[in-house]
Coordinates of C-alpha atoms and ligand atoms in Angstrom, one line a residue:
M1 CA 0.0 0.0 0.0
A2 CA 1.5 3.3 -1.0
E3 CA 1.8 5.8 1.8
Q4 CA -0.1 8.4 -0.2
N5 CA -3.1 6.1 0.0
R6 CA -3.5 6.5 3.7
K7 CA -4.0 9.4 6.0
I8 CA -4.2 9.8 9.8
L9 CA -7.8 9.5 10.9
F10 CA -7.2 9.1 14.7
S11 CA -3.9 10.4 16.1
R12 CA -2.0 8.7 18.9
E13 CA -2.9 11.6 21.1
R14 CA -6.6 11.1 20.4
I15 CA -6.4 7.4 21.0
A16 CA -4.6 8.0 24.3
T17 CA -7.3 10.4 25.4
E18 CA -10.1 8.0 24.6
V19 CA -8.4 5.1 26.2
K20 CA -7.9 7.1 29.4
R21 CA -11.6 8.0 29.4
L22 CA -12.6 4.4 29.0
G23 CA -10.3 3.4 31.8
Q24 CA -12.0 6.0 34.0
E25 CA -15.5 4.8 33.0
I26 CA -14.7 1.2 33.7
S27 CA -13.0 2.1 37.0
R28 CA -16.0 4.1 38.1
D29 CA -18.5 1.3 37.2
Y30 CA -16.6 -1.6 38.9
G31 CA -14.8 0.1 41.8
D32 CA -12.8 -2.4 43.8
E33 CA -14.5 -5.4 42.2
E34 CA -12.1 -7.4 40.1
V35 CA -12.7 -7.5 36.3
M36 CA -11.5 -10.0 33.8
L37 CA -10.5 -8.4 30.5
V38 CA -10.9 -10.8 27.6
G39 CA -8.9 -9.5 24.7
V40 CA -9.8 -10.6 21.2
L41 CA -6.5 -11.4 19.3
K42 CA -4.8 -10.2 17.4
G43 CA -6.2 -6.8 16.8
S44 CA -6.8 -5.7 20.4
F45 CA -3.3 -6.4 21.8
L46 CA -2.2 -2.7 21.9
F47 CA -5.5 -1.4 23.1
I48 CA -5.8 -3.9 26.0
A49 CA -2.2 -3.2 27.0
D50 CA -2.9 0.5 27.2
L51 CA -6.4 0.1 28.7
I52 CA -5.4 -2.1 31.6
R53 CA -2.8 0.5 32.7
E54 CA -5.6 3.2 32.8
L55 CA -7.7 1.0 35.2
E56 CA -7.9 1.7 38.9
T57 CA -10.1 -1.4 39.2
P58 CA -8.1 -4.6 39.8
A59 CA -8.0 -6.6 36.6
I60 CA -6.9 -9.9 35.2
V61 CA -6.4 -10.8 31.6
D62 CA -7.1 -13.6 29.2
F63 CA -7.3 -13.8 25.5
V64 CA -9.3 -15.6 22.7
R65 CA -8.3 -15.7 19.1
L66 CA -11.1 -15.4 16.6
A67 CA -10.9 -15.2 12.9
S68 CA -13.6 -14.7 10.4
Y69 CA -13.2 -16.5 7.1
G70 CA -12.5 -14.5 4.0
S71 CA -9.7 -12.0 3.3
G72 CA -9.4 -8.5 2.2
T73 CA -11.7 -5.9 3.8
Q74 CA -14.9 -7.9 3.8
T75 CA -16.2 -10.1 6.7
S76 CA -17.8 -13.4 5.8
G77 CA -19.9 -13.9 8.9
I78 CA -18.3 -17.4 9.6
I79 CA -16.3 -17.2 12.8
E80 CA -13.6 -19.7 13.7
F81 CA -12.2 -20.0 17.3
R82 CA -8.5 -20.5 17.1
K83 CA -7.7 -20.1 20.8
E84 CA -10.0 -20.6 23.7
L85 CA -9.9 -18.9 27.1
E86 CA -7.5 -20.4 29.7
M87 CA -9.3 -19.2 32.8
P88 CA -12.9 -20.0 33.9
I89 CA -15.2 -17.0 33.7
K90 CA -17.9 -18.3 35.9
D91 CA -19.0 -15.7 38.5
R92 CA -16.5 -13.2 37.3
H93 CA -17.1 -9.7 35.9
V94 CA -16.0 -10.1 32.3
I95 CA -15.3 -7.3 29.8
I96 CA -14.7 -8.3 26.2
V97 CA -12.0 -6.0 24.7
E98 CA -12.2 -5.6 20.9
D99 CA -10.3 -3.4 18.5
I100 CA -13.3 -2.7 16.2
V101 CA -16.9 -3.8 15.7
D102 CA -17.9 -3.8 12.1
S103 CA -20.7 -6.2 11.0
G104 CA -20.9 -7.4 14.7
Y105 CA -20.8 -11.1 13.8
T106 CA -17.5 -11.7 15.7
L107 CA -18.7 -10.0 18.9
E108 CA -22.2 -11.6 18.8
C109 CA -20.6 -15.1 18.4
L110 CA -18.2 -14.5 21.3
F111 CA -20.7 -12.8 23.5
N112 CA -23.2 -15.6 23.2
K113 CA -20.5 -18.2 23.8
L114 CA -19.2 -16.5 27.0
L115 CA -22.7 -16.0 28.3
L116 CA -23.2 -19.8 28.4
Q117 CA -20.3 -20.0 30.8
N118 CA -22.3 -18.0 33.4
P119 CA -20.1 -14.9 34.1
R120 CA -21.3 -12.7 36.9
S121 CA -21.6 -9.9 34.3
L122 CA -20.6 -9.6 30.7
K123 CA -19.9 -6.3 28.9
I124 CA -18.2 -5.2 25.7
C125 CA -15.5 -2.5 25.3
T126 CA -14.4 -1.6 21.8
L127 CA -11.9 1.0 20.7
I128 CA -13.6 1.7 17.4
D129 CA -17.3 1.3 16.7
K130 CA -17.8 1.2 12.9
R131 CA -21.5 1.7 12.4
A132 CA -22.3 1.6 8.7
R133 CA -22.0 -2.1 8.0
R134 CA -23.6 -3.4 11.3
E135 CA -25.6 -6.5 10.5
V136 CA -26.5 -7.8 14.0
D137 CA -28.1 -6.0 16.8
I138 CA -25.2 -5.7 19.2
E139 CA -23.9 -2.6 21.0
A140 CA -20.7 -2.1 23.0
D141 CA -21.1 -0.8 26.5
Y142 CA -17.8 1.1 26.3
I143 CA -16.9 2.8 23.1
G144 CA -13.6 4.6 22.4
I145 CA -14.4 6.3 19.0
S146 CA -17.3 6.0 16.7
M147 CA -17.0 6.2 12.9
E148 CA -19.3 5.6 10.0
D149 CA -17.4 3.6 7.4
G150 CA -14.0 3.1 5.8
F151 CA -11.2 0.6 6.3
I152 CA -8.6 1.6 8.9
I153 CA -5.2 0.3 9.9
G154 CA -2.7 0.9 12.7
Y155 CA -2.7 0.6 16.5
G156 CA -3.3 -3.2 16.3
L157 CA -5.5 -3.1 13.2
D158 CA -4.1 -4.9 10.2
H159 CA -4.5 -5.2 6.5
D160 CA -3.3 -8.7 5.6
E161 CA -1.4 -8.8 8.9
K162 CA 0.6 -5.7 8.1
Y163 CA 0.5 -2.2 9.8
R164 CA -0.4 -3.3 13.3
D165 CA 2.7 -1.5 14.5
L166 CA 1.7 2.0 13.4
P167 CA 1.1 4.2 16.5
D168 CA -1.7 6.2 14.8
I169 CA -4.8 4.9 13.1
Y170 CA -5.0 5.6 9.3
L171 CA -7.9 5.6 6.9
V172 CA -7.0 3.5 3.8
E173 CA -8.2 5.3 0.7
E174 CA -9.4 3.0 -2.1
S175 CA -7.5 3.6 -5.2
Ligands
LIG201 P1 -17.1 -8.0 12.4 O1 -17.3 -9.5 12.8 O2 -17.5 -7.7 11.0 O3 -17.6 -7.0 13.4 O4 -15.5 -7.8 12.3 C1 -14.8 -7.5 13.3 C2 -13.3 -7.8 13.0 O5 -13.0 -7.5 11.6 C3 -12.4 -7.0 13.8 O6 -12.1 -7.6 15.0 C4 -11.2 -6.8 12.9 O7 -10.3 -7.8 13.1 C5 -11.8 -6.8 11.5 N1 -12.0 -5.5 10.9 C6 -13.2 -4.9 10.7 N2 -13.1 -3.7 10.2 C7 -11.7 -3.5 10.1 C8 -10.9 -2.3 9.7 O8 -11.4 -1.3 9.3 N3 -9.6 -2.5 9.8 C9 -9.0 -3.7 10.2 N4 -9.7 -4.7 10.6 C10 -11.1 -4.6 10.6
LIG202 MG1 -10.4 -8.2 15.9

């Protein structure tokens, strides 16, 4: 991808501001009650690392790895679990931590699966809420930044596994 085909949409400063706010909201809601953050790999690895350091609430971490079939910038709606949780979530306050919600299929699938394991509570925190292509009725409880449409990369988000390392989030312009 040529560098002229991307431009900064959300700067590292904006991201840091929103992550700090999310940390404050979660800390206010849970107080001293321990939460378990469930990061959805791979895209959320930077977000969860920054978010957990903004929490005053005690937190533990686990990860799942999900992949939706199909490549490029389109989701297929078929979700594959490539890595399961390692800790039981029964009776815990669980927060799913996602990089981005697009069609919503990934989150819906994970949410319903975790709900069957009887957490004490189950909420969703997403850095980016991309609203234009939502196909299932699912809303995150904590939202960093909302946007309408467009494919973005950076701060964990990839295009064919590249660009996760960029500190800012870029909009990829179709050319
Ligand atoms: P959903 O199941 O359609 O909501 O897709 C969510 C997943 O698709 C996210 O966890 C990302 O891995 C990926 N995804 C959706 N939109 C983007 C984007 O703009 N950039 C990078 N990855 C994206
Ligand atoms: Mg993801």
